[in-house]
PDB file of C-alpha atoms in Angstrom:
ATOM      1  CA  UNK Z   1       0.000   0.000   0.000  1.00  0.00           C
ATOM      2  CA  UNK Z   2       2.646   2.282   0.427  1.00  0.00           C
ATOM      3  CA  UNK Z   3       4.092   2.411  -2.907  1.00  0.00           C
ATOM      4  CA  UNK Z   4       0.916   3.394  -3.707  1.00  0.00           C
ATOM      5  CA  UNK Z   5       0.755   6.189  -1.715  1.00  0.00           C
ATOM      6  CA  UNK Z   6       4.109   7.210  -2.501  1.00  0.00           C
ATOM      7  CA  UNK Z   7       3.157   6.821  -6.562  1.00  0.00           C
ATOM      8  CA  UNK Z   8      -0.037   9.232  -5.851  1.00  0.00           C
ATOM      9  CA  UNK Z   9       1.677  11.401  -3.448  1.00  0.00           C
ATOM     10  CA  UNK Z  10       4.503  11.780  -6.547  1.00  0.00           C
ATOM     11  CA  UNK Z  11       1.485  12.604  -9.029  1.00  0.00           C
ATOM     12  CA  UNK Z  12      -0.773  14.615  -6.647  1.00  0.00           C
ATOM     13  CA  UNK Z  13       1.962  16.105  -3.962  1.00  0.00           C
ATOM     14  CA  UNK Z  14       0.194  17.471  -0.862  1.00  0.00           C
ATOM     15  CA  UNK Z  15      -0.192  21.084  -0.348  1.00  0.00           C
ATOM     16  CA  UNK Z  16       1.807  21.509   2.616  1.00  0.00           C
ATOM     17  CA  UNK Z  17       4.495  18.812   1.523  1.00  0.00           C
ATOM     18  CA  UNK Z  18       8.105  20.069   2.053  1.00  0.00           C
ATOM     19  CA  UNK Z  19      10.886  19.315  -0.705  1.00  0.00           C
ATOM     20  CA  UNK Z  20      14.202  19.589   0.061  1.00  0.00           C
ATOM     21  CA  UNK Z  21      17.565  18.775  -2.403  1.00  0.00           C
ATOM     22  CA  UNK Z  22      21.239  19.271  -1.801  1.00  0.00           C
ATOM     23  CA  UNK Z  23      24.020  19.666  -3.831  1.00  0.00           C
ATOM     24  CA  UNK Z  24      27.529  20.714  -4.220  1.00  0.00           C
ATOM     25  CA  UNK Z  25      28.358  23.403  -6.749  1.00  0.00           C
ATOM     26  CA  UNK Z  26      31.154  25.530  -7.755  1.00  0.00           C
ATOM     27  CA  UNK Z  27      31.966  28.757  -8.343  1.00  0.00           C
ATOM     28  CA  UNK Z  28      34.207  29.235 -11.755  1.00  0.00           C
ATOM     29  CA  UNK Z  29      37.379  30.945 -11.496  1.00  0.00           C
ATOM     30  CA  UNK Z  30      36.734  33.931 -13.583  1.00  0.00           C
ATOM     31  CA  UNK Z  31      33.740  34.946 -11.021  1.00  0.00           C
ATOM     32  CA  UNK Z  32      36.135  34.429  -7.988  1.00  0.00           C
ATOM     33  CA  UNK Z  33      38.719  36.856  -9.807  1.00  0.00           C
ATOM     34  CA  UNK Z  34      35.528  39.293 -10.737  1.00  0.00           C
ATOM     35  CA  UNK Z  35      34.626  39.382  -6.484  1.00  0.00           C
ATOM     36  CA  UNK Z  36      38.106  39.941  -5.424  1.00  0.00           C
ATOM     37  CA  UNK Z  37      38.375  42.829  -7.936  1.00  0.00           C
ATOM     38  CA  UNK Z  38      34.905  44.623  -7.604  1.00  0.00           C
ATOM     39  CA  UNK Z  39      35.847  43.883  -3.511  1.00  0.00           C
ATOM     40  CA  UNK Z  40      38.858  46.431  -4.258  1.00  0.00           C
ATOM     41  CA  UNK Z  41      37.153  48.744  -6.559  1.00  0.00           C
ATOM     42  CA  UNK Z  42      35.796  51.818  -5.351  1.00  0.00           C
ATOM     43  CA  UNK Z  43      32.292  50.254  -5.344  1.00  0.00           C
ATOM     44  CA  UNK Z  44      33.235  47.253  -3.401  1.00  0.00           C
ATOM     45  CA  UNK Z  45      35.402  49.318  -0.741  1.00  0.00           C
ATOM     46  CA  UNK Z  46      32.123  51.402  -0.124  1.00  0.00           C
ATOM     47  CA  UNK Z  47      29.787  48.089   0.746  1.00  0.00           C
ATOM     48  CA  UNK Z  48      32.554  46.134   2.635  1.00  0.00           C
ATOM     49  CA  UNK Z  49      33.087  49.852   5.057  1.00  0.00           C
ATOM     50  CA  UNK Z  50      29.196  49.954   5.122  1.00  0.00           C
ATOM     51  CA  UNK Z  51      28.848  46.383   6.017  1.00  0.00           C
ATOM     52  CA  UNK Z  52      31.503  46.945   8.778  1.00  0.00           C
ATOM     53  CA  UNK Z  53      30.345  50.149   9.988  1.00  0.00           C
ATOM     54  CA  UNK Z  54      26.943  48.758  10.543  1.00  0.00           C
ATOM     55  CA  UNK Z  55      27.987  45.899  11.994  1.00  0.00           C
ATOM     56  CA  UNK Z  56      29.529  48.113  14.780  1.00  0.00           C
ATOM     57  CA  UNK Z  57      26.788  50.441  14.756  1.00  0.00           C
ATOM     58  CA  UNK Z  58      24.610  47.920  15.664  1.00  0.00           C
ATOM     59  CA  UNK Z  59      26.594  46.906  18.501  1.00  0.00           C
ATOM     60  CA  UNK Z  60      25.804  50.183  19.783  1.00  0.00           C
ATOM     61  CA  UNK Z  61      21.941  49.940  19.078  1.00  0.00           C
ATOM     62  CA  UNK Z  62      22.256  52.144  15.790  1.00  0.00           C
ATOM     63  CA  UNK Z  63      20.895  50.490  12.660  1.00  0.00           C
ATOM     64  CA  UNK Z  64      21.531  51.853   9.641  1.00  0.00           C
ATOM     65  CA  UNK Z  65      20.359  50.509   5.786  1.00  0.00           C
ATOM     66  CA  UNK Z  66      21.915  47.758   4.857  1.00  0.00           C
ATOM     67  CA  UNK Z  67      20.800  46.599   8.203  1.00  0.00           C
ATOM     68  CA  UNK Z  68      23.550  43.599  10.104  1.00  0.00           C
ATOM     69  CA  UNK Z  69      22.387  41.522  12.724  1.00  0.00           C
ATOM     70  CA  UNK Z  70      24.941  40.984  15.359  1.00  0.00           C
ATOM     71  CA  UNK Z  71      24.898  37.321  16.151  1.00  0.00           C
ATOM     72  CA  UNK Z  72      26.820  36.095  19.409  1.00  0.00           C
ATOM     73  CA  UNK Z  73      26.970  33.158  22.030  1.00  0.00           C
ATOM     74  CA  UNK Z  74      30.179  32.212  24.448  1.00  0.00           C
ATOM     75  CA  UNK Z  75      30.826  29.303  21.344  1.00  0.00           C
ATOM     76  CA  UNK Z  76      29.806  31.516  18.153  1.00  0.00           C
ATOM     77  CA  UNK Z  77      30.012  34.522  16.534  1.00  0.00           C
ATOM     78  CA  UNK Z  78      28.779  36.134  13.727  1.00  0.00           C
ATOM     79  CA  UNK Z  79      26.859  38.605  11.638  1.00  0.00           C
ATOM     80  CA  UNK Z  80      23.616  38.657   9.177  1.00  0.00           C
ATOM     81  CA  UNK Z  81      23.846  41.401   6.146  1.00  0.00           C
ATOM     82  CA  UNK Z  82      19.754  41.875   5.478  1.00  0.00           C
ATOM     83  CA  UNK Z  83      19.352  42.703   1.479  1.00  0.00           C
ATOM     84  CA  UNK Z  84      17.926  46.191   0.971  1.00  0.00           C
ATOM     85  CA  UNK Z  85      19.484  48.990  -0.712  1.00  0.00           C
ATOM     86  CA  UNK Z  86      22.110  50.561  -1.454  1.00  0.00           C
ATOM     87  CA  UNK Z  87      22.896  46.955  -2.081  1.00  0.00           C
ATOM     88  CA  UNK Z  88      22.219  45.733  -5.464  1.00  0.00           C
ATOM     89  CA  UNK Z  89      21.752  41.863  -6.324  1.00  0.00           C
ATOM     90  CA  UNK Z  90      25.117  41.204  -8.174  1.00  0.00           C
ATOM     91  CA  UNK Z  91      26.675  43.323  -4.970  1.00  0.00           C
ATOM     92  CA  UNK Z  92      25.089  40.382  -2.641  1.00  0.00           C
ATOM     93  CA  UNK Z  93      26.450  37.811  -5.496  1.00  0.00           C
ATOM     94  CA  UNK Z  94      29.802  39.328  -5.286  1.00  0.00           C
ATOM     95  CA  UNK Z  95      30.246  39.761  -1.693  1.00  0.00           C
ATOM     96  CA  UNK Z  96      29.181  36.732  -0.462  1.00  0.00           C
ATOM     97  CA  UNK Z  97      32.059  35.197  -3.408  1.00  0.00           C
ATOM     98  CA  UNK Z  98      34.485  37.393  -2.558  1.00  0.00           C
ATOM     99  CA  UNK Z  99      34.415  37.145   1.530  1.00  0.00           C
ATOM    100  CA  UNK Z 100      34.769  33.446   0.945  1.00  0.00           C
ATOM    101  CA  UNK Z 101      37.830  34.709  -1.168  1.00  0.00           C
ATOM    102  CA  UNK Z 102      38.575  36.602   1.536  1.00  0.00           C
ATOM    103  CA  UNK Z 103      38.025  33.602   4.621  1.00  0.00           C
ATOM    104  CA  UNK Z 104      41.013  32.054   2.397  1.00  0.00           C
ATOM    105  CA  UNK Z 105      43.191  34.663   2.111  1.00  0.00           C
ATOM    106  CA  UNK Z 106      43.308  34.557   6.363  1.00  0.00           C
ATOM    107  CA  UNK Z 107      44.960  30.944   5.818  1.00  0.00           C
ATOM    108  CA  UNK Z 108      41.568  28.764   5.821  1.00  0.00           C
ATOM    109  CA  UNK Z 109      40.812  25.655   3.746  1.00  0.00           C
ATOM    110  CA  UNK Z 110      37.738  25.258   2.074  1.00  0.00           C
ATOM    111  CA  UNK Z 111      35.131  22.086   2.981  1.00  0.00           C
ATOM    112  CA  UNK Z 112      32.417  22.441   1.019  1.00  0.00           C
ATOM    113  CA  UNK Z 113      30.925  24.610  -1.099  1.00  0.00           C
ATOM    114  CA  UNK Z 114      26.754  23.595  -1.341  1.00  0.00           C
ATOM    115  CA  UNK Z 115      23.291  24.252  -2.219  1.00  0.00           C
ATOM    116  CA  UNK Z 116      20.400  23.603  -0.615  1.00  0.00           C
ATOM    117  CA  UNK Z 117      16.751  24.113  -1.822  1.00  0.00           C
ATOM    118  CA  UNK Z 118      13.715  24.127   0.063  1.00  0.00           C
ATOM    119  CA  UNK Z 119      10.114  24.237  -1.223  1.00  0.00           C
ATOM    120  CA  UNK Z 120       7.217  24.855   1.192  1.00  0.00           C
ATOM    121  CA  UNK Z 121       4.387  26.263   0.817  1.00  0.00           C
ATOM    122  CA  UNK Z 122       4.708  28.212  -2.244  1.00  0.00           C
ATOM    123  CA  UNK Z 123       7.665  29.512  -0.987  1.00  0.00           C
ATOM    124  CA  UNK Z 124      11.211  28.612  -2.071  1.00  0.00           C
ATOM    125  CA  UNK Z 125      14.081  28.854  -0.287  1.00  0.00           C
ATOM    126  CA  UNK Z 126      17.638  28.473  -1.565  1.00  0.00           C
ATOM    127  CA  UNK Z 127      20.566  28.538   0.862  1.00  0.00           C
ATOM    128  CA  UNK Z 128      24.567  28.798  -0.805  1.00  0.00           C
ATOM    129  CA  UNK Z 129      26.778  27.724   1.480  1.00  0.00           C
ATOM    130  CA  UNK Z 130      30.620  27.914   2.279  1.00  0.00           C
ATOM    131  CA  UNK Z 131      32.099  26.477   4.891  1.00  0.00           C
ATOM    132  CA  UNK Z 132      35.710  26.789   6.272  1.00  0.00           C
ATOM    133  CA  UNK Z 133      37.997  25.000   8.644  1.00  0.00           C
ATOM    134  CA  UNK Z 134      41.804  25.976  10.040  1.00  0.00           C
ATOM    135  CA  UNK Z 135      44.545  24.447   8.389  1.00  0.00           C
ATOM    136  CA  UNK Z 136      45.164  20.935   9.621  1.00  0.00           C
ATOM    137  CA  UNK Z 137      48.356  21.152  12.247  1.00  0.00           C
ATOM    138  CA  UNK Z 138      51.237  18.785  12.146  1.00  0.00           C
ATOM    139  CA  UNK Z 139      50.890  15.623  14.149  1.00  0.00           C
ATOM    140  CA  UNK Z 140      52.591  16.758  17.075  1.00  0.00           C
ATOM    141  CA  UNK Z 141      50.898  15.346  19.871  1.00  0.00           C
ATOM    142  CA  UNK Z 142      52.820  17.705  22.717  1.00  0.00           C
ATOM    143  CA  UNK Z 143      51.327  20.980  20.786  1.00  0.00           C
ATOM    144  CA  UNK Z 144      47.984  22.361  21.231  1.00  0.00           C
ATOM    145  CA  UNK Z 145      46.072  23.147  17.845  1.00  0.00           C
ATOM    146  CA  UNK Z 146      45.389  26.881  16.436  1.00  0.00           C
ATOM    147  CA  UNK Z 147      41.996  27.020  15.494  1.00  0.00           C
ATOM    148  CA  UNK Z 148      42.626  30.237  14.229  1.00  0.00           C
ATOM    149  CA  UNK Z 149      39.335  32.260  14.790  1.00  0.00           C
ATOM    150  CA  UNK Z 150      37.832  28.610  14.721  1.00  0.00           C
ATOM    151  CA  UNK Z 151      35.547  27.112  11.906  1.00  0.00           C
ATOM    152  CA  UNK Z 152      33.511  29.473   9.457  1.00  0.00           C
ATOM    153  CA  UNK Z 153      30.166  29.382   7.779  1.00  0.00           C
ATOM    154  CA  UNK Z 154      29.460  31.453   4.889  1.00  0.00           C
ATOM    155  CA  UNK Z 155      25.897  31.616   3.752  1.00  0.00           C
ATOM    156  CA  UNK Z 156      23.674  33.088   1.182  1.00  0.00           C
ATOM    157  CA  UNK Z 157      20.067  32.811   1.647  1.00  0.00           C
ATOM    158  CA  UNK Z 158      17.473  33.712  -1.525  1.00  0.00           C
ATOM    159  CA  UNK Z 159      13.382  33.896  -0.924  1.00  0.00           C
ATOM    160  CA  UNK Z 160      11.771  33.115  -4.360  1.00  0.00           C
ATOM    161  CA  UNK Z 161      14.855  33.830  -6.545  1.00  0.00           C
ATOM    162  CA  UNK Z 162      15.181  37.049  -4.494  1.00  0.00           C
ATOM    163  CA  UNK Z 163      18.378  37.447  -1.900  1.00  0.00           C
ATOM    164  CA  UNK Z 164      17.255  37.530   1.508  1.00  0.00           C
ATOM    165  CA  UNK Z 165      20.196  37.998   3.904  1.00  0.00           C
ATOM    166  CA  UNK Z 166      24.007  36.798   4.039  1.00  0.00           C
ATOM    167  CA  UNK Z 167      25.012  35.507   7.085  1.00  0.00           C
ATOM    168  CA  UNK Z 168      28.972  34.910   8.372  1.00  0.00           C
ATOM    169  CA  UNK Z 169      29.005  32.517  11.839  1.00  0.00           C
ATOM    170  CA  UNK Z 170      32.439  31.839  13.274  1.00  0.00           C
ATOM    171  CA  UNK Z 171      32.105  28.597  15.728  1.00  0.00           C
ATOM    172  CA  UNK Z 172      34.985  28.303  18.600  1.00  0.00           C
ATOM    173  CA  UNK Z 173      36.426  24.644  19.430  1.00  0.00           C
ATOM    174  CA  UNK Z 174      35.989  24.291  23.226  1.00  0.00           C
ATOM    175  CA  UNK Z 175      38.115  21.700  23.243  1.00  0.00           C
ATOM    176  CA  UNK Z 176      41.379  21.790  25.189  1.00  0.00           C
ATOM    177  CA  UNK Z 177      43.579  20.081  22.660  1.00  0.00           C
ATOM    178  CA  UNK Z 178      43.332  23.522  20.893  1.00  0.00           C
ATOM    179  CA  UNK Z 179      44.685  26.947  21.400  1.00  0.00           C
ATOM    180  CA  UNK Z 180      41.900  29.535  22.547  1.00  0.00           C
ATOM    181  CA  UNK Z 181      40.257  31.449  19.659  1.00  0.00           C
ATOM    182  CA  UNK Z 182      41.690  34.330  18.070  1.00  0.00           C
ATOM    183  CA  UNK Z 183      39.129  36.968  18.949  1.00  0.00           C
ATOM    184  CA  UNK Z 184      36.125  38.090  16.647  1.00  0.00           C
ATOM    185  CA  UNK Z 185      36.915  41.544  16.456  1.00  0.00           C
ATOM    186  CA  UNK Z 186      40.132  40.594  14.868  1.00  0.00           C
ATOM    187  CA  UNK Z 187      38.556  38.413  12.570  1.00  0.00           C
ATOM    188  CA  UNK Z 188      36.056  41.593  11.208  1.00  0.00           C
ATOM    189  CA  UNK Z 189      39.158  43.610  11.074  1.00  0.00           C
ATOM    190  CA  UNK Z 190      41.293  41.290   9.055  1.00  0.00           C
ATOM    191  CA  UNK Z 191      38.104  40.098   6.415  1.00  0.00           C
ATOM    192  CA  UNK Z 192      37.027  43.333   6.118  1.00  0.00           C
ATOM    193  CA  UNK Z 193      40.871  44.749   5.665  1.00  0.00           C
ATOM    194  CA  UNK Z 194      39.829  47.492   9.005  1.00  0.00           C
ATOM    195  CA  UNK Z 195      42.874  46.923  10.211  1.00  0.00           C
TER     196      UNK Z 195
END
């Protein structure tokens, strides 16, 4: 009876049935070059100083278009860039590229690079993801591991083929077989080039 159900629930899907698919993707060359440059053109400077400005502004209750969330626990840190002008759609394709470029450049390795989509209720969700680890240490067992500023999440988020928000989450190991965390603020400075 159930491959029956599964056949008609295939033909006639349910209303409120959620669909979900994930897949790695990459991102070609040419359009990594074309992030790092418009991140150093005059353009790029001016949303990378807005993006950091606001992210301290809103650590001091100021919010200020486009809006950051600040996003912190004792084990994670992070930020949320909400799309709304002056940011432009290739400006969200571009900077979420080119702070990935960037999260390498501070002497990360890449994971993964995927896509998830998500269809519920009329809505569809797609989430790009990068996600970053330290360098793996040498095997000496007397040393304690750098973690750097620990792991790193990159994410794009897109509402019905329209960006949402961008969201940067920097997870601390806890563990004691690795050195503490380098702090967050540091890590702002050094991706955004603040310092």
């Amino acid at each position: 009876m159930k491959f029956i159900d599964d056949l008609l629930g295939g033909l006639f899907p349910e209303k409120n049935r959620k669909l979900a698919i994930r897949e790695n993707f990459t991102i070609s060359p040419d359009e990594e070059r074309n992030a790092v440059d418009w991140m150093n053109s005059p353009d790029g400077k001016s949303v990378l100083k807005s993006v950091y400005d606001n992210f301290h502004l809103k650590k001091a209750g100021v919010n200020k278009a486009p809006e950051v969330h600040v996003l912190q626990s004792p084990y994670a840190n992070g930020f949320a860039v909400t799309f709304q002008a002056p940011l432009t759609k290739d400006d969200f394709s571009r900077l979420f590229v080119g702070l990935g470029q960037g999260v390498l450049g501070l002497g990360y390795r890449k994971v993964s690079l995927d896509r998830k989509i998500e269809v519920e209720h009329e809505l569809v969700k797609v989430t790009e993801r990068y996600y970053f680890k330290p360098p793996l240490a040498a095997a000496d067992l007397e040393k304690k591991i750098d973690q750097l500023f620990g792991n790193i999440s990159l994410e794009k988020i897109s509402l019905n083929n329209r960006p949402n928000y961008l969201k940067v989450l920097v997870t601390v190991y806890a563990d004691r077989l690795y050195l503490k965390a380098a702090p967050f603020d540091r890590f702002m400075d050094q991706l955004f080039n603040a310092d």
